[in-house]
Tab-separated table of C-alpha atoms and ligand atoms in Angstrom:
chain	number	residue	atom	x	y	z
A	16	MET	CA	-14.628	-21.626	17.584
A	17	LYS	CA	-11.065	-22.118	18.791
A	18	PRO	CA	-8.215	-21.721	16.302
A	19	ILE	CA	-7.239	-24.958	14.560
A	20	ILE	CA	-3.542	-25.813	14.524
A	21	ALA	CA	-2.677	-28.631	12.135
A	22	MET	CA	0.394	-30.842	12.021
A	23	PRO	CA	1.463	-33.316	9.333
A	24	SER	CA	1.501	-36.872	10.625
A	25	ASP	CA	4.441	-39.153	11.095
A	26	ALA	CA	4.046	-42.862	10.303
A	27	LEU	CA	5.507	-45.767	12.213
A	28	VAL	CA	6.912	-48.273	9.771
A	29	GLU	CA	7.692	-51.139	12.140
A	30	VAL	CA	4.499	-51.724	14.110
A	31	ASN	CA	2.831	-54.957	13.150
A	32	PRO	CA	4.921	-57.459	11.183
A	33	ARG	CA	1.818	-59.475	10.257
A	34	MET	CA	0.119	-56.416	8.769
A	35	PRO	CA	2.894	-54.016	7.716
A	36	SER	CA	0.633	-51.550	5.900
A	37	ASP	CA	-1.578	-51.102	8.957
A	38	TYR	CA	0.598	-48.553	10.719
A	39	PRO	CA	-0.880	-45.478	12.399
A	40	ALA	CA	-0.600	-41.879	11.236
A	41	TYR	CA	0.239	-39.984	14.404
A	42	ALA	CA	1.683	-36.787	15.847
A	43	PRO	CA	3.935	-36.376	18.902
A	44	HIS	CA	1.952	-36.470	22.150
A	45	ASP	CA	3.598	-33.395	23.690
A	46	VAL	CA	2.986	-31.269	20.570
A	47	LYS	CA	-0.770	-31.897	20.543
A	48	GLU	CA	-0.824	-31.271	24.312
A	49	ALA	CA	0.925	-27.905	23.760
A	50	VAL	CA	-1.796	-27.013	21.241
A	51	PHE	CA	-4.492	-27.841	23.813
A	52	ALA	CA	-2.544	-25.898	26.460
A	53	ILE	CA	-2.682	-22.674	24.432
A	54	GLY	CA	-6.452	-23.019	23.902
A	55	ALA	CA	-6.392	-24.229	20.294
A	56	THR	CA	-7.611	-27.406	18.594
A	57	PRO	CA	-5.022	-29.810	17.132
A	58	LEU	CA	-5.576	-31.528	13.793
A	59	ILE	CA	-3.361	-34.299	12.381
A	60	LEU	CA	-2.861	-34.391	8.597
A	61	PRO	CA	-1.916	-37.766	7.068
A	62	PHE	CA	0.238	-37.907	3.918
A	63	PRO	CA	-0.755	-39.965	0.869
A	64	ASP	CA	1.435	-42.959	-0.007
A	65	ASN	CA	1.155	-41.967	-3.663
A	66	MET	CA	3.546	-39.040	-4.067
A	67	ALA	CA	1.676	-37.905	-7.179
A	68	GLU	CA	-1.215	-37.001	-4.858
A	69	ALA	CA	0.875	-34.921	-2.426
A	70	GLN	CA	0.297	-31.558	-4.082
A	71	ALA	CA	-3.482	-31.956	-4.431
A	72	ALA	CA	-3.803	-33.277	-0.871
A	73	ALA	CA	-1.863	-30.301	0.492
A	74	GLU	CA	-3.981	-27.826	-1.455
A	75	GLU	CA	-7.176	-29.371	-0.052
A	76	MET	CA	-5.951	-29.624	3.537
A	77	VAL	CA	-4.639	-26.047	3.752
A	78	ASN	CA	-8.273	-24.917	3.955
A	79	LEU	CA	-8.806	-26.855	7.197
A	80	TYR	CA	-6.554	-24.935	9.613
A	81	ASP	CA	-5.489	-21.516	10.872
A	82	ALA	CA	-1.832	-22.326	11.568
A	83	LEU	CA	0.617	-25.175	10.994
A	84	ILE	CA	3.165	-26.901	13.239
A	85	LEU	CA	5.858	-28.984	11.552
A	86	PRO	CA	6.901	-31.434	14.306
A	87	GLY	CA	10.018	-33.545	14.758
A	88	GLY	CA	10.404	-36.782	12.827
A	89	PRO	CA	12.679	-38.715	10.488
A	90	ASP	CA	15.595	-37.282	8.488
A	91	VAL	CA	14.842	-35.231	5.379
A	92	ALA	CA	15.784	-37.126	2.205
A	93	PRO	CA	18.786	-35.336	0.641
A	94	GLN	CA	17.307	-35.629	-2.867
A	95	TYR	CA	15.245	-32.552	-1.881
A	96	PHE	CA	18.380	-30.440	-1.509
A	97	GLY	CA	20.310	-31.873	-4.415
A	98	GLU	CA	22.517	-34.437	-2.659
A	99	GLU	CA	22.945	-38.196	-2.491
A	100	PRO	CA	22.518	-39.821	0.971
A	101	ILE	CA	25.800	-40.191	2.871
A	102	PRO	CA	26.327	-43.460	4.822
A	103	GLU	CA	25.543	-41.752	8.163
A	104	ILE	CA	22.021	-40.553	7.282
A	105	GLY	CA	19.091	-42.013	9.252
A	106	ILE	CA	15.618	-43.171	8.173
A	107	THR	CA	14.018	-41.011	5.478
A	108	VAL	CA	10.409	-41.091	4.208
A	109	SER	CA	10.134	-39.394	0.819
A	110	GLN	CA	6.328	-39.564	0.801
A	111	LYS	CA	6.297	-37.468	3.976
A	112	ASP	CA	8.894	-35.013	2.606
A	113	GLU	CA	7.015	-34.561	-0.649
A	114	PHE	CA	3.731	-33.858	1.170
A	115	GLU	CA	5.260	-31.499	3.739
A	116	ILE	CA	7.074	-29.413	1.112
A	117	ALA	CA	3.772	-29.049	-0.773
A	118	LEU	CA	1.985	-28.240	2.495
A	119	ILE	CA	4.549	-25.545	3.406
A	120	LYS	CA	4.154	-23.861	0.008
A	121	ALA	CA	0.338	-24.012	0.198
A	122	THR	CA	0.402	-22.627	3.765
A	123	LEU	CA	2.640	-19.689	2.842
A	124	ALA	CA	0.508	-18.975	-0.242
A	125	ALA	CA	-2.548	-18.861	2.044
A	126	ASN	CA	-0.694	-16.437	4.350
A	127	LYS	CA	-1.016	-18.796	7.333
A	128	PRO	CA	1.745	-18.983	9.975
A	129	ILE	CA	4.080	-21.937	10.595
A	130	LEU	CA	6.081	-23.139	13.600
A	131	GLY	CA	8.852	-25.629	12.780
A	132	ILE	CA	10.302	-27.949	15.427
A	133	CYS	CA	13.473	-30.049	14.893
A	134	ARG	CA	12.803	-31.843	11.587
A	135	GLY	CA	10.243	-29.044	11.037
A	136	ILE	CA	12.872	-26.266	10.844
A	137	GLN	CA	14.868	-28.506	8.498
A	138	ILE	CA	12.061	-29.374	6.055
A	139	MET	CA	11.013	-25.690	6.034
A	140	ASN	CA	14.571	-24.703	5.147
A	141	VAL	CA	14.683	-27.268	2.349
A	142	ALA	CA	11.289	-26.111	1.026
A	143	MET	CA	12.773	-22.601	0.760
A	144	GLY	CA	15.800	-23.829	-1.205
A	145	GLY	CA	18.244	-24.211	1.703
A	146	THR	CA	20.487	-27.165	2.536
A	147	LEU	CA	21.104	-29.392	5.575
A	148	TYR	CA	23.969	-31.179	7.210
A	149	GLN	CA	22.960	-34.807	6.629
A	150	ASP	CA	25.015	-35.712	9.701
A	151	LEU	CA	26.648	-33.026	11.836
A	152	ALA	CA	29.395	-35.226	13.289
A	153	THR	CA	30.525	-36.225	9.786
A	154	GLN	CA	30.095	-32.976	7.842
A	155	ASP	CA	30.456	-30.008	10.225
A	156	PRO	CA	34.151	-29.388	11.069
A	157	ASP	CA	33.178	-27.118	14.010
A	158	TYR	CA	30.831	-29.685	15.587
A	159	ALA	CA	31.795	-29.704	19.287
A	160	ILE	CA	28.602	-30.093	21.357
A	161	GLN	CA	26.519	-33.220	21.968
A	162	HIS	CA	23.407	-32.449	19.892
A	163	THR	CA	22.107	-36.034	20.129
A	164	GLN	CA	21.917	-35.934	23.888
A	165	ALA	CA	22.495	-39.212	25.695
A	166	THR	CA	20.362	-38.151	28.638
A	167	ILE	CA	16.554	-38.071	28.928
A	168	GLY	CA	14.896	-36.188	26.055
A	169	ASN	CA	13.122	-33.607	28.210
A	170	PHE	CA	16.263	-32.598	30.136
A	171	VAL	CA	17.997	-29.419	28.963
A	172	THR	CA	21.641	-29.925	27.953
A	173	HIS	CA	23.173	-27.112	25.846
A	174	HIS	CA	22.871	-23.329	25.584
A	175	ILE	CA	21.739	-21.313	22.606
A	176	ASN	CA	22.360	-17.621	21.919
A	177	LEU	CA	19.649	-15.529	20.274
A	178	GLU	CA	19.781	-12.507	17.974
A	179	ALA	CA	18.748	-9.356	19.839
A	180	ASP	CA	16.221	-8.085	17.275
A	181	SER	CA	14.580	-11.460	16.656
A	182	ARG	CA	11.072	-12.685	17.338
A	183	LEU	CA	12.510	-15.700	19.176
A	184	ALA	CA	14.517	-13.484	21.570
A	185	LYS	CA	11.324	-11.606	22.469
A	186	LEU	CA	9.727	-14.963	23.304
A	187	VAL	CA	12.504	-16.728	25.216
A	188	GLY	CA	15.279	-14.170	25.930
A	189	MET	CA	18.866	-13.765	24.731
A	190	LYS	CA	20.285	-17.000	26.135
A	191	LEU	CA	18.483	-20.252	26.830
A	192	LEU	CA	19.199	-23.825	27.866
A	193	VAL	CA	17.556	-26.331	25.536
A	194	ASN	CA	17.276	-30.053	24.909
A	195	SER	CA	18.895	-31.472	21.778
A	196	ARG	CA	17.867	-34.568	19.824
A	197	HIS	CA	19.158	-34.009	16.302
A	198	HIS	CA	22.060	-35.219	14.192
A	199	GLN	CA	21.062	-33.076	11.204
A	200	ALA	CA	20.850	-29.265	11.113
A	201	VAL	CA	20.368	-26.310	8.775
A	202	ARG	CA	23.510	-25.740	6.681
A	203	LYS	CA	22.700	-22.918	4.225
A	204	PRO	CA	19.518	-20.985	5.114
A	205	GLY	CA	16.860	-20.913	2.390
A	206	LYS	CA	15.392	-17.866	0.658
A	207	GLY	CA	13.584	-15.453	2.962
A	208	LEU	CA	14.959	-17.064	6.154
A	209	ARG	CA	17.527	-15.753	8.628
A	210	VAL	CA	19.393	-17.359	11.503
A	211	THR	CA	18.138	-16.107	14.883
A	212	ALA	CA	19.596	-18.706	17.275
A	213	THR	CA	22.857	-20.673	17.366
A	214	ALA	CA	24.545	-23.130	19.720
A	215	PRO	CA	28.039	-22.205	21.004
A	216	ASP	CA	29.586	-24.464	18.316
A	217	GLY	CA	27.784	-22.531	15.583
A	218	VAL	CA	25.061	-25.092	14.870
A	219	ILE	CA	21.904	-23.272	13.748
A	220	GLU	CA	19.113	-23.608	16.352
A	221	GLY	CA	16.589	-20.995	15.125
A	222	LEU	CA	15.313	-19.534	11.834
A	223	GLU	CA	12.717	-16.856	11.085
A	224	SER	CA	11.171	-15.214	8.045
A	225	THR	CA	12.984	-12.057	6.934
A	226	ASP	CA	10.122	-10.161	5.270
A	227	ASN	CA	6.960	-11.368	7.051
A	228	ASN	CA	6.061	-13.141	10.303
A	229	LEU	CA	4.945	-16.421	8.735
A	230	PHE	CA	7.765	-18.678	9.929
A	231	VAL	CA	9.550	-19.321	13.220
A	232	GLY	CA	11.614	-22.491	13.563
A	233	VAL	CA	13.544	-24.052	16.436
A	234	GLN	CA	15.961	-26.983	16.371
A	235	TRP	CA	15.204	-28.029	19.941
A	236	HIS	CA	11.990	-29.538	21.390
A	237	PRO	CA	9.995	-26.913	23.357
A	238	GLU	CA	7.041	-29.332	23.433
A	239	ASN	CA	8.969	-31.455	25.946
A	240	LEU	CA	9.980	-28.475	28.130
A	241	TRP	CA	6.938	-26.189	28.564
A	242	GLN	CA	5.442	-28.428	31.275
A	243	LYS	CA	8.239	-27.307	33.632
A	244	ASP	CA	9.269	-24.012	31.968
A	245	PRO	CA	6.412	-21.734	30.849
A	246	VAL	CA	8.853	-19.650	28.751
A	247	GLN	CA	8.950	-22.545	26.271
A	248	LEU	CA	5.173	-22.359	25.830
A	249	ASN	CA	5.611	-18.773	24.522
A	250	ILE	CA	6.854	-20.306	21.266
A	251	PHE	CA	3.471	-21.999	20.806
A	252	LYS	CA	1.437	-19.002	22.026
A	253	ASP	CA	3.273	-16.861	19.473
A	254	LEU	CA	1.715	-18.919	16.678
A	255	LEU	CA	-1.719	-17.627	17.763
A	256	THR	CA	-0.555	-13.998	17.552
A	257	ARG	CA	0.623	-14.601	13.993
A	258	ILE	CA	-2.737	-15.921	12.705
B	12	LIG	MN1	21.146	-28.807	19.476
């Protein structure tokens, strides 16, 4: 049997105005295609609307997969890192946050590896006690690069620099051009996480576990780049080597 790589679902909230509760649970197309491309089987995990069920659902679902991808999605609600929402924050979905934080803890407890992408690196950081910039342009005084790129989402726009001894550098090299579709970012790294990639303006673009190989996170979207640049698929292949 092929390895199973699960991903928590997103949920469209503005699909059918005549039946507002009938929205789909879905995962990004290019992420599930990356999972197929590395010879694994993707599995989408829906979150319960009832937040009281998040923990139990996560503890059941963790038995279903070998590795977890946390894909991009809405902003993380600042209540999970001890802040009130500033006016510039985007859409947040607390039910999704609650489930994903429980899922991250269950996955680490089961010693299963995680890849975080965009929102995924952020929710992982929050689950480990770290904080986020709710909005880079408002809160980061050194913000100097367009991280919410105006151009097409699968075009590369800014550079990142990688730490020489990092897992990410072994996968993609010491300097890389990436795409950028985020207005939030990691502010203070959480427990057991270290910064392994930064943009030239200092914005954190990569995090990894310090004392095991369970987590690698990237702020950019390799799932939209591997089709033209096989180096970006290394980030997904690496998840298989960590199972
Ligand atoms: Mn960026």
